[in-house]
XYZ file of N, CA and C in Angstrom:
588
model
N -34.142 14.722 82.436
C -34.723 14.316 81.611
C -34.224 15.062 79.888
N -34.471 15.784 80.278
C -33.620 16.801 79.094
C -32.664 17.222 79.283
N -31.471 17.212 80.449
C -30.219 16.525 80.650
C -29.597 16.224 79.875
N -30.451 14.361 80.404
C -29.937 13.517 79.419
C -30.302 12.956 78.108
N -31.293 14.241 77.226
C -31.313 13.828 75.713
C -30.736 14.922 75.477
N -29.793 16.256 75.825
C -29.115 17.008 75.598
C -27.560 16.078 75.365
N -26.647 15.301 76.416
C -26.056 14.459 76.984
C -26.016 13.697 75.783
N -27.247 13.332 75.289
C -26.912 11.738 74.375
C -27.113 12.187 72.972
N -27.407 13.684 72.531
C -28.167 14.292 71.506
C -26.342 14.524 71.213
N -25.573 14.970 72.079
C -23.998 16.230 72.029
C -23.022 14.776 71.757
N -23.564 14.066 72.507
C -22.588 12.587 72.324
C -22.767 11.450 71.155
N -23.694 11.840 70.384
C -24.009 11.613 69.057
C -23.441 12.463 67.692
N -23.725 13.771 67.806
C -22.684 14.635 67.394
C -21.352 14.642 67.879
N -20.881 14.523 68.922
C -19.382 14.050 68.460
C -18.972 13.210 67.892
N -19.378 11.716 68.295
C -19.503 10.679 67.448
C -19.559 10.729 66.388
N -20.339 11.267 65.235
C -20.172 11.111 64.497
C -18.951 12.298 63.704
N -18.646 13.526 64.138
C -18.084 14.154 63.878
C -16.103 13.282 63.580
N -16.062 12.853 65.298
C -14.634 11.976 65.041
C -14.548 11.010 63.737
N -15.902 10.379 63.555
C -16.338 9.293 62.554
C -15.900 9.382 61.242
N -15.931 11.106 60.860
C -16.161 11.363 59.500
C -14.026 11.782 59.812
N -13.931 12.436 60.522
C -12.357 12.615 61.020
C -11.718 12.039 60.882
N -12.119 10.390 60.720
C -11.259 9.248 61.041
C -11.152 8.377 59.650
N -11.640 8.703 58.727
C -11.812 8.751 57.487
C -10.349 9.090 56.908
N -9.503 8.130 56.199
C -8.704 9.348 55.831
C -8.970 9.521 54.390
N -8.630 10.665 53.990
C -8.808 11.676 52.928
C -8.778 10.246 51.429
N -7.701 9.866 51.275
C -8.055 9.462 50.492
C -8.858 8.750 49.936
N -10.003 7.800 50.968
C -11.209 6.870 50.665
C -11.919 7.521 50.861
N -11.879 8.589 50.548
C -13.340 9.909 49.803
C -13.268 9.372 48.589
N -14.839 8.966 48.308
C -15.254 8.602 46.818
C -14.509 10.410 46.290
N -14.633 9.923 44.955
C -13.674 10.972 43.973
C -14.698 11.412 43.182
N -15.130 12.578 42.858
C -15.827 12.990 41.590
C -15.547 13.020 40.456
N -15.675 12.868 39.050
C -15.090 13.005 37.979
C -15.255 12.217 37.106
N -14.207 12.545 35.771
C -14.050 10.903 35.521
C -13.212 10.189 36.274
N -14.190 8.153 34.841
C -13.533 7.406 35.855
C -11.715 6.955 35.424
N -11.345 6.729 36.150
C -9.817 6.100 36.149
C -9.575 4.677 35.989
N -10.558 4.084 35.532
C -10.347 2.464 35.387
C -9.987 2.569 33.552
N -8.986 1.211 33.564
C -8.856 1.495 31.953
C -9.845 1.102 30.899
N -9.929 1.472 29.675
C -11.078 0.577 29.131
C -10.410 0.537 27.565
N -10.714 -0.885 27.205
C -9.945 -1.321 26.197
C -10.144 -0.308 24.887
N -9.217 -0.490 24.082
C -9.486 0.382 22.932
C -10.619 0.200 21.696
N -10.759 0.429 21.206
C -11.826 0.084 20.142
C -11.244 0.047 18.641
N -10.936 -0.607 17.848
C -10.087 -0.997 16.809
C -11.271 -0.857 15.781
N -11.014 -0.493 14.317
C -11.689 -0.738 13.202
C -12.089 -2.126 12.856
N -12.925 -2.112 12.070
C -13.580 -3.313 11.458
C -14.227 -3.277 10.075
N -14.148 -4.908 9.893
C -14.503 -4.661 8.570
C -13.738 -4.825 7.200
N -11.850 -5.213 7.490
C -10.936 -5.028 6.810
C -11.312 -6.180 6.055
N -11.441 -7.668 6.556
C -11.728 -8.914 5.392
C -10.190 -9.540 5.463
N -10.219 -10.464 4.938
C -9.310 -11.588 4.761
C -9.376 -11.554 3.065
N -10.137 -11.114 2.351
C -9.435 -11.016 0.599
C -9.268 -10.093 0.277
N -8.919 -10.971 -0.945
C -7.391 -10.200 -1.475
C -7.811 -9.070 -2.146
N -6.878 -7.900 -2.101
C -7.303 -6.719 -2.036
C -6.164 -5.878 -2.941
N -6.457 -5.310 -4.265
C -5.732 -4.663 -5.438
C -6.014 -3.202 -5.439
N -5.384 -2.757 -6.342
C -5.461 -1.153 -6.583
C -4.674 -0.917 -7.866
N -5.334 -0.562 -8.432
C -4.241 -0.219 -9.940
C -3.619 0.889 -9.438
N -2.813 1.154 -10.662
C -1.672 1.997 -10.676
C -0.571 1.881 -11.598
N 0.330 2.674 -12.303
C 1.444 1.864 -13.105
C 2.560 2.929 -13.184
N 3.636 2.773 -13.136
C 4.458 3.932 -13.389
C 5.823 3.089 -13.163
N 7.327 3.302 -13.109
C 7.971 3.307 -13.685
C 8.946 3.663 -12.307
N 8.530 4.595 -11.089
C 9.138 4.548 -10.215
C 9.951 3.809 -9.535
N 10.850 3.168 -9.168
C 11.439 2.242 -8.286
C 11.100 2.536 -6.914
N 10.858 1.008 -5.771
C 10.915 1.032 -4.873
C 12.463 1.640 -4.218
N 12.428 2.536 -2.716
C 13.295 2.510 -2.242
C 13.660 2.032 -0.584
N 12.690 1.590 -0.032
C 12.621 1.194 1.386
C 11.048 0.214 1.827
N 11.601 -0.749 2.908
C 10.135 -1.330 2.909
C 10.923 -1.022 4.907
N 9.242 -0.713 5.355
C 9.770 -0.226 6.996
C 8.440 -0.997 7.586
N 8.638 -1.559 8.633
C 7.003 -2.192 9.458
C 6.745 -0.629 11.108
N 6.059 -0.731 11.102
C 5.823 -0.607 12.769
C 4.860 -0.990 13.642
N 4.127 -0.965 14.659
C 3.370 -1.419 15.767
C 2.586 -0.821 16.167
N 1.628 -0.650 16.516
C -0.003 0.356 16.589
C -0.953 -0.365 17.269
N -1.546 -0.087 18.179
C -2.886 -0.514 19.225
C -3.307 -1.474 18.753
N -3.579 -1.682 17.792
C -4.878 -2.702 16.826
C -4.397 -3.594 15.844
N -3.057 -3.027 15.337
C -2.565 -3.220 14.001
C -1.085 -3.292 13.858
N -0.137 -4.830 13.142
C 1.316 -3.906 12.954
C 0.974 -3.613 11.519
N 1.745 -2.677 10.699
C 1.942 -2.174 9.761
C 3.504 -1.866 8.707
N 3.580 -2.327 7.745
C 4.164 -2.633 6.400
C 3.910 -1.243 5.860
N 5.002 -1.001 5.423
C 5.262 0.033 4.624
C 6.141 -0.194 3.323
N 5.847 0.179 1.862
C 6.843 -0.100 1.116
C 6.479 1.800 0.541
N 7.975 2.249 0.720
C 8.472 3.176 0.128
C 8.868 3.411 -1.699
N 7.777 3.608 -2.272
C 8.187 4.486 -3.844
C 8.477 5.659 -3.723
N 9.500 6.639 -3.855
C 9.729 7.785 -3.823
C 9.553 8.680 -5.500
N 8.234 9.497 -5.144
C 8.272 9.956 -6.801
C 7.034 9.411 -7.647
N 6.656 8.009 -7.231
C 5.686 7.688 -7.494
C 3.953 8.401 -7.527
N 3.851 9.355 -6.363
C 2.717 9.775 -6.353
C 1.716 8.736 -5.781
N 0.455 8.672 -5.693
C -0.773 8.101 -4.911
C -0.872 7.066 -5.634
N 0.185 6.754 -7.410
C -0.639 5.831 -8.250
C 0.278 4.837 -7.919
N 0.805 4.660 -6.726
C 1.607 2.730 -7.193
C 0.500 1.901 -6.858
N 0.552 0.897 -7.692
C -0.289 -0.069 -7.793
C 0.052 -1.488 -6.982
N -1.209 -2.405 -6.561
C -0.839 -3.018 -5.419
C -1.399 -4.384 -6.083
N -1.336 -5.235 -5.426
C -2.109 -6.937 -4.831
C -1.443 -6.930 -3.699
N -2.052 -7.337 -2.424
C -2.173 -8.514 -1.728
C -2.509 -8.984 -1.290
N -2.387 -10.287 -1.091
C -3.336 -11.831 -0.590
C -2.727 -12.821 -0.037
N -3.717 -13.525 0.912
C -3.203 -14.535 1.274
C -2.728 -16.036 0.728
N -1.599 -16.189 1.056
C -1.721 -18.001 -0.022
C -1.005 -18.686 0.632
N -1.363 -19.830 0.175
C -0.614 -20.983 1.300
C 0.332 -21.043 1.026
N 1.966 -20.749 0.330
C 2.836 -21.103 -0.011
C 3.143 -19.725 -1.041
N 4.685 -18.706 -1.097
C 5.018 -18.022 -1.629
C 5.904 -18.621 -2.754
N 5.605 -18.530 -3.950
C 6.192 -18.322 -5.039
C 6.963 -17.308 -5.597
N 7.924 -17.582 -5.956
C 9.166 -16.157 -6.728
C 8.625 -16.413 -8.263
N 8.096 -14.767 -8.620
C 7.864 -14.668 -10.182
C 8.743 -15.112 -11.027
N 8.526 -15.337 -12.535
C 9.451 -15.818 -12.951
C 10.024 -17.356 -12.563
N 11.292 -17.209 -11.925
C 11.221 -18.214 -11.538
C 10.656 -19.731 -10.983
N 9.609 -19.528 -10.380
C 8.529 -20.192 -9.728
C 8.826 -21.248 -8.625
N 10.479 -20.803 -8.129
C 11.121 -21.164 -7.012
C 10.085 -20.974 -5.554
N 10.005 -21.759 -4.612
C 9.679 -21.934 -3.800
C 10.327 -20.833 -2.698
N 9.859 -19.884 -1.706
C 10.454 -19.275 -0.591
C 9.508 -19.249 0.705
N 10.049 -20.185 1.475
C 9.597 -20.107 2.964
C 9.515 -19.155 3.297
N 8.287 -18.890 4.307
C 7.842 -17.762 5.206
C 7.128 -18.163 6.248
N 7.959 -17.873 7.446
C 7.189 -18.383 8.777
C 6.149 -17.303 9.106
N 5.349 -18.119 10.105
C 4.458 -17.866 10.778
C 3.037 -18.704 10.123
N 2.085 -18.279 10.608
C 0.579 -19.031 10.626
C -0.026 -18.385 9.143
N 0.020 -17.841 8.688
C -0.174 -17.552 7.162
C 0.895 -16.390 6.744
N 0.477 -16.055 5.187
C 0.904 -15.974 4.527
C 0.992 -15.086 3.640
N 0.992 -13.911 3.962
C 0.382 -12.313 2.577
C 1.335 -12.544 1.816
N 0.849 -12.062 0.780
C 1.692 -12.071 -0.813
C 1.842 -10.738 -0.990
N 2.945 -9.448 -1.407
C 2.817 -8.027 -1.390
C 3.082 -7.968 -2.686
N 2.790 -7.365 -3.133
C 3.584 -6.871 -4.787
C 2.755 -5.848 -5.401
N 3.879 -4.640 -5.353
C 3.965 -3.137 -5.543
C 4.450 -3.124 -7.221
N 4.130 -2.325 -7.937
C 4.151 -2.435 -9.098
C 5.379 -0.502 -9.512
N 6.034 -1.414 -8.887
C 7.572 -1.009 -8.759
C 8.711 -2.075 -8.737
N 9.571 -1.042 -9.536
C 10.839 -2.154 -9.803
C 11.765 -2.184 -8.025
N 12.169 -3.146 -7.594
C 13.835 -2.660 -7.019
C 14.741 -2.396 -7.721
N 15.046 -2.185 -8.392
C 15.958 -1.679 -9.582
C 15.475 0.040 -9.892
N 16.800 0.327 -10.854
C 16.829 1.546 -11.646
C 16.167 1.244 -13.149
N 15.219 1.189 -13.926
C 14.416 0.598 -14.652
C 15.560 1.387 -16.107
N 15.913 2.598 -15.354
C 17.063 3.066 -16.555
C 18.699 2.191 -16.546
N 18.877 1.888 -15.783
C 20.577 1.499 -15.239
C 20.421 0.001 -15.126
N 19.683 -0.235 -14.022
C 19.132 -1.572 -13.874
C 19.716 -2.155 -12.431
N 20.179 -0.797 -11.846
C 21.183 -0.790 -10.499
C 20.068 -1.254 -9.589
N 20.286 -1.982 -8.289
C 20.081 -2.152 -7.472
C 19.120 -0.939 -6.589
N 17.878 -0.441 -6.091
C 17.365 0.892 -5.591
C 17.122 0.474 -3.636
N 16.542 -0.610 -4.080
C 16.590 -1.633 -2.607
C 17.421 -3.077 -2.382
N 18.077 -3.036 -1.319
C 19.171 -3.561 -0.863
C 18.776 -5.308 -0.705
N 17.537 -5.765 -0.794
C 16.820 -6.841 -0.274
C 17.455 -8.038 -1.248
N 17.891 -9.513 -0.825
C 18.235 -10.661 -1.160
C 16.998 -11.360 -1.083
N 17.289 -11.956 -2.431
C 15.534 -12.907 -2.232
C 15.790 -14.554 -1.725
N 14.953 -14.379 -0.886
C 14.470 -15.076 0.238
C 15.119 -15.276 1.213
N 15.540 -13.869 1.858
C 15.654 -13.281 3.060
C 15.129 -12.753 3.650
N 15.366 -12.427 4.480
C 14.255 -11.675 5.457
C 14.685 -10.380 4.920
N 14.161 -9.210 5.352
C 13.958 -7.690 4.807
C 15.174 -6.661 5.359
N 15.721 -6.902 4.655
C 16.856 -5.547 5.492
C 16.485 -4.567 6.737
N 16.741 -4.300 7.494
C 16.714 -3.784 8.404
C 14.866 -3.557 9.404
N 14.763 -4.210 9.164
C 13.259 -4.894 9.387
C 13.409 -5.706 10.549
N 12.957 -5.406 12.273
C 12.584 -5.891 12.679
C 11.579 -6.541 13.469
N 11.277 -7.590 13.711
C 9.963 -7.830 14.105
C 10.036 -8.357 15.720
N 10.900 -7.961 16.700
C 10.704 -8.615 17.950
C 9.631 -7.284 18.486
N 8.475 -8.096 19.272
C 7.737 -7.392 19.991
C 6.318 -7.289 19.118
N 6.496 -7.636 17.674
C 5.284 -7.788 16.912
C 4.154 -8.348 17.457
N 3.005 -8.439 17.699
C 2.154 -9.061 17.764
C 0.921 -9.839 16.705
N 1.198 -9.161 15.401
C 0.849 -10.027 14.286
C 1.903 -10.393 13.478
N 2.849 -9.571 12.968
C 3.877 -9.903 12.225
C 5.345 -10.756 12.756
N 5.065 -11.753 12.143
C 6.128 -12.962 12.433
C 7.717 -13.217 11.601
N 7.276 -13.182 10.474
C 8.802 -13.004 9.540
C 8.847 -12.014 8.131
N 9.283 -12.252 7.521
C 9.192 -11.147 5.810
C 10.453 -12.250 5.205
N 10.402 -11.412 3.708
C 11.249 -12.161 2.983
C 10.822 -11.639 1.940
N 11.879 -11.187 1.121
C 12.328 -10.610 0.186
C 11.891 -11.822 -1.276
N 11.165 -11.324 -2.052
C 11.162 -12.381 -3.222
C 11.394 -11.988 -4.734
N 11.934 -10.537 -4.665
C 12.777 -10.074 -5.805
C 11.252 -9.116 -6.585
N 12.335 -8.410 -7.761
C 11.620 -8.122 -9.053
C 11.186 -8.281 -10.073
N 10.074 -8.821 -10.369
C 9.952 -9.306 -12.201
C 9.270 -8.865 -12.646
N 9.846 -8.014 -14.038
C 8.270 -7.512 -14.888
C 7.707 -6.375 -14.374
N 8.616 -5.427 -13.489
C 8.196 -4.237 -13.309
C 7.522 -4.023 -11.569
N 7.149 -5.329 -11.213
C 6.964 -5.553 -9.814
C 7.841 -6.330 -9.195
N 7.593 -5.694 -7.525
C 8.290 -6.225 -6.743
C 7.447 -7.339 -5.691
N 7.834 -8.317 -5.137
C 7.346 -9.031 -4.636
C 7.433 -9.757 -3.174
N 6.365 -9.857 -2.235
C 7.365 -9.289 -0.922
C 6.478 -10.599 -0.049
N 7.128 -11.702 0.977
C 6.990 -12.092 1.723
C 5.753 -11.762 3.138
N 5.495 -11.682 3.450
C 4.577 -11.428 5.105
C 4.213 -12.257 5.611
N 4.930 -12.826 6.440
C 4.233 -13.664 7.677
C 3.914 -13.402 8.908
N 2.330 -13.857 8.997
C 1.605 -13.358 10.367
C 1.399 -14.126 10.788
N 1.187 -14.317 12.466
C 0.833 -14.930 13.399
C -0.496 -15.908 12.619
N -1.640 -15.461 12.020
C -3.058 -16.347 11.855
C -3.430 -15.848 10.736
N -4.414 -15.697 10.245
C -5.148 -15.448 8.305
C -6.502 -14.163 9.305
N -5.523 -13.378 9.663
C -6.056 -12.294 10.048
C -6.416 -10.728 8.828
N -7.796 -10.058 9.473
C -7.731 -9.094 8.330
C -6.624 -8.585 8.547
N -7.018 -7.446 7.224
C -6.105 -6.550 6.824
C -6.975 -5.693 5.489
N -5.656 -4.383 5.540
C -6.123 -3.419 4.556
C -5.182 -2.863 3.922
N -4.853 -2.067 2.839
C -3.833 -1.666 1.965
C -4.524 -0.371 1.233
N -3.547 0.219 1.683
C -3.920 2.428 1.291
C -2.659 2.468 0.077
N -3.310 3.005 -0.518
C -2.444 3.695 -1.402
C -2.086 5.493 -0.629
N -1.110 5.521 -0.597
C -0.578 7.247 -0.455
C -0.009 7.598 -0.741
N 0.633 8.803 -0.245
C 1.706 9.454 -2.049
C 2.903 9.092 -1.208
N 3.957 8.292 -2.855
C 4.826 7.921 -2.646
C 4.768 6.453 -1.414
N 3.475 5.526 -1.627
C 3.587 4.580 -0.699
C 2.610 3.718 -1.108
N 3.083 2.694 -0.443
C 1.492 1.412 0.028
C 1.521 1.026 1.361
N 0.511 0.880 2.028
C 0.511 0.670 3.330
C -0.126 -0.666 3.743
N 0.434 -1.716 4.396
C -0.389 -2.974 4.317
C -0.786 -3.026 6.168
N -1.861 -2.679 6.968
C -2.204 -2.658 7.982
C -2.816 -4.707 7.979
N -2.388 -4.883 9.183
C -2.820 -6.622 9.339
C -3.174 -6.311 10.823
N -4.617 -6.610 11.273
C -5.285 -6.703 12.445
C -4.501 -7.119 13.461
N -4.284 -6.673 14.750
C -3.675 -8.173 16.091
C -5.302 -9.020 16.052
N -6.400 -9.025 15.613
C -7.416 -10.040 15.949
C -8.073 -9.266 15.278
N -9.419 -10.492 15.213
C -10.751 -9.759 14.538
C -12.171 -9.324 15.362
N -12.001 -9.203 16.578
C -12.423 -8.826 17.609
C -12.206 -7.131 16.617
N -13.154 -6.256 17.934
C -12.937 -4.465 17.615
C -12.671 -3.686 18.775
N -12.002 -4.585 19.696
C -10.409 -4.291 20.742
C -9.153 -4.799 20.463
N -8.231 -3.772 20.669
C -6.889 -4.392 21.083
C -6.569 -5.040 21.766
């Protein structure tokens, strides 16, 4: 009887050893950080109401560029020599009308943001253009292929020291505007939720 118990115990021990050895190394649970992808948390609270920033200057704008980010699409208006005091007004409009002439400028997208900066697109002393934009045409050098929010850009011109741009976006989404050194930055969120 004792021998039978020892034989059963030995078989049980061998079976357990063989069972553990048969589990592939990759199947064993791994301790440490989770490797599942997490949703990116995006800033919230920007809203979609008009935003303005004071500033006055005569430094002309020279470039408009865009970029894609995890939570938003970005437009940057460069105004070298202006410091951090470039004024702006950014707001959703039903349609874009050129200052001075009142000419309608078509902008594609589900909604249109009118971007105004207090910087002309020309040298105030000579009148020579400092930015190669053409009224009612897309912004030169800006390619919106692959953007989640931006759909179209249109140059509306400069009038009385201000430059006007139409930014077509997918829908009326929250946005923020920042006055930074020598530029104005407009970020339009990909959605109203807090994830990218």
